[in-house]
Amino acid sequence: MTPRTAPPATHPAGSPDASWDDLVAAALLGTERRTPPVTPRPGQDAAAALLDAAALSTVRRRAGLRPAPARPAPAPAPADPRPALPPPARSRLAMLLADRSAPGRGSPRSAPDLAELLPQWLALANHHGYRAPDALLPALLDAARARTDLRPEALTLGGPRALWLARLNGEWKFALRGGAGRATLPPEDAGPAAGPGSDGRSDTQRLWEEGLFAERVSLLAAARHHDPAAGLALLSGTWSTERAEDRLMFLDSLRDDLSPSDEPFLEQALSDRSRNVRATAAELLSALPGSALAARMAGRTRGCVSLTGAGRIAVEAPGACDSAMQRDGIVPKPPSGRGERSWWLGQLVEATPLDRWTEWFGGLDAAAIVALPVADGWQADLHAAWCRAAVRQRSAEWSRALLGAPALPPSPGDAAPAAWRDPARLLSALPPGERAGWVAEFIASHGLSDAFRLLGVCAVPWAEPLGRAVVDALDIARDAGSYPWSFSGVMGLAERCLDPGQADRLEVLTAIPDEDEDTAPGAGGYWSEAFQRLVGTLRLRETIRAELTPPGPPMIGRRTGPAGGGCARGSRPGTGGEQQGAGPAPPVGTRC
């Protein structure tokens, strides 16, 4: 027999101190086995008192009332001087936010997926400098809470009022931690006439010292874009007092406007207490070809790699990783399955300025150097390091040489050249037009099976001949008689990345083709629905672009951004288990 526990403390019927969980427990066990946490009124039995207390508690719960001392009223919401959305665009945003929780609900398969149009709608609205309607801010914050890829653009559109609202609701606290959109400098500090306030600090300095972490990250990015030296001075003033994780985030924000003037600060960061901060500082310094760290790395690499008289590259990997190498960012312990010496060599070559190879190898250009044979089986390691260096240093010449011609078939498996194991990263260093042309030729030669990641790094909307190559490849797949599901990822990218002006040209593909005995049953109808959805989405994107385009001359101070209703950075690729390697788009370039 289980001993009876002591009864809980009782309170007057309806008392706010009686918790809902205690009331439910007493009701489930029964008042004979569990004394209710309420005191009956005169003439009232325990069961009736319990029911009265539960009824009152239910009313309070449904009303959203939590018994608590009254709090001071919140400060008024800050002003947002940006222009309001045009009425059609406002209605469109409300529709997209309402549909986000159940995309495609009750719609035919040929209807556009409104949930996937929201990222590019936000990007285009921010491009034109609009602010979110106050009434839609809660729904916008809910959407950003559910989808992390929406957060930068959603919080940029929400502006200061979204942050103000986020402070009042714990479910939106993500907006206060980081990634709070694109910030601008306070008006008083955005020009040469800025002056200190009554306490001797400018508005920028005050926000930097007292603001939320998300506000500080955005402020530093804005300050660096406006005046890199002033932004660095802002960071230097509080660097020693920042937490390690905050120092890492602040240091990473220096990438976009990195310049040689940042070198002294980054050299000091090489001695930071945090290993991650030291590694990031070393990576940033190696992206500056004229830095002292780049020179030190080049000196070490020069002693490991040389050109023999027979026209072959000889490699002698380092035999140890000393403390000086570790200070310069060389990680001593390799990953599992990787040899120490090849691991150290790769890091040295990756951090060496690429123009040094031309100097060392008698004036040969990148293409000629890449074509040289490498002795003793070191070619894969050396070429892989060159690939990483080309991406880090944004070298179009070396990326072009390592990629080679797109029509050449790559070797299978481990025999594939290093550049072909992840060509998307090298493509990101090429100019947008050349990038699109390379991928178009790749698709024409190899089809869509391996093109998904390559399409993800192409600028939006896709430049010709890329759009034509994708549509032609989809048309060929349709004529082959297979089902369209294997290409749902590419079709999803096409919906968001094709030029909307191509909708009329694609209309002919919406017809159901004739089926022969080699065609999968019903495949023609499924392809027709897929192309109908593509055409409908392109036309809807064109309508959205028209709704968001302001009349008259361009607005002063309009933010540059994606043209033509392009996709937002970081929005999700198409769904489905694609043959073409569907998955997260690579973290480089403009993504859709």
CSV table of N, CA, C and O in Angstrom, one decimal, residues 79 106 149 151 157 178 197 212 266 279 287 326-327 332 390 456 480 495 570:
chain,number,residue,atom,x,y,z
A,79,ALA,N,10.5,55.6,-33.7
A,79,ALA,CA,10.0,56.0,-35.1
A,79,ALA,C,10.8,55.3,-36.1
A,79,ALA,O,12.0,54.9,-35.9
A,106,GLY,N,-4.6,23.2,-49.8
A,106,GLY,CA,-5.8,23.4,-50.6
A,106,GLY,C,-5.6,23.9,-52.0
A,106,GLY,O,-6.5,24.2,-52.7
A,149,ASP,N,16.4,31.2,-42.1
A,149,ASP,CA,16.8,31.8,-43.3
A,149,ASP,C,16.1,33.2,-43.6
A,149,ASP,O,16.6,34.0,-44.4
A,151,ARG,N,15.5,35.4,-41.2
A,151,ARG,CA,15.7,36.4,-40.2
A,151,ARG,C,16.4,37.7,-40.6
A,151,ARG,O,16.0,38.8,-40.3
A,157,LEU,N,13.5,44.5,-42.6
A,157,LEU,CA,12.2,45.1,-43.0
A,157,LEU,C,11.5,45.6,-41.7
A,157,LEU,O,10.9,46.7,-41.7
A,178,GLY,N,21.2,38.2,-32.1
A,178,GLY,CA,22.1,38.4,-33.2
A,178,GLY,C,21.4,38.3,-34.5
A,178,GLY,O,20.2,37.8,-34.6
A,197,GLY,N,27.1,64.1,-27.8
A,197,GLY,CA,25.9,64.5,-27.0
A,197,GLY,C,26.2,65.2,-25.7
A,197,GLY,O,27.4,65.6,-25.5
A,212,LEU,N,22.0,46.2,-27.3
A,212,LEU,CA,21.9,44.8,-27.3
A,212,LEU,C,23.0,44.2,-28.2
A,212,LEU,O,23.5,44.9,-29.1
A,266,LEU,N,44.7,42.8,-36.4
A,266,LEU,CA,44.6,41.4,-36.5
A,266,LEU,C,45.9,40.7,-36.0
A,266,LEU,O,45.8,39.5,-35.5
A,279,ALA,N,42.4,31.6,-34.9
A,279,ALA,CA,42.3,31.0,-36.2
A,279,ALA,C,41.6,32.0,-37.2
A,279,ALA,O,42.0,32.1,-38.3
A,287,ALA,N,44.2,36.5,-46.1
A,287,ALA,CA,43.4,37.0,-47.2
A,287,ALA,C,44.0,38.4,-47.7
A,287,ALA,O,43.5,38.9,-48.7
A,326,GLN,N,51.9,27.6,-35.1
A,326,GLN,CA,50.6,27.6,-34.5
A,326,GLN,C,50.1,29.0,-34.2
A,326,GLN,O,48.9,29.2,-34.3
A,327,ARG,N,51.0,29.9,-33.8
A,327,ARG,CA,50.5,31.3,-33.6
A,327,ARG,C,50.0,31.9,-34.9
A,327,ARG,O,49.0,32.7,-34.9
A,332,PRO,N,47.7,22.2,-35.4
A,332,PRO,CA,48.7,21.1,-35.3
A,332,PRO,C,48.1,19.7,-35.5
A,332,PRO,O,48.7,18.8,-36.1
A,390,ALA,N,42.5,30.0,-53.7
A,390,ALA,CA,41.8,30.7,-54.7
A,390,ALA,C,40.5,31.3,-54.2
A,390,ALA,O,40.1,32.4,-54.5
A,456,GLY,N,23.3,26.9,-57.4
A,456,GLY,CA,23.1,27.6,-56.2
A,456,GLY,C,24.0,28.8,-56.0
A,456,GLY,O,23.7,29.7,-55.2
A,480,ALA,N,12.5,12.3,-72.4
A,480,ALA,CA,13.0,11.0,-72.1
A,480,ALA,C,12.0,10.1,-71.5
A,480,ALA,O,12.2,8.8,-71.4
A,495,GLU,N,12.1,28.1,-60.4
A,495,GLU,CA,10.9,28.9,-60.1
A,495,GLU,C,11.4,30.2,-59.4
A,495,GLU,O,10.8,31.2,-59.6
A,570,GLY,N,20.4,32.9,-48.7
A,570,GLY,CA,20.1,31.9,-47.7
A,570,GLY,C,18.8,31.3,-47.6
A,570,GLY,O,18.5,30.5,-46.8
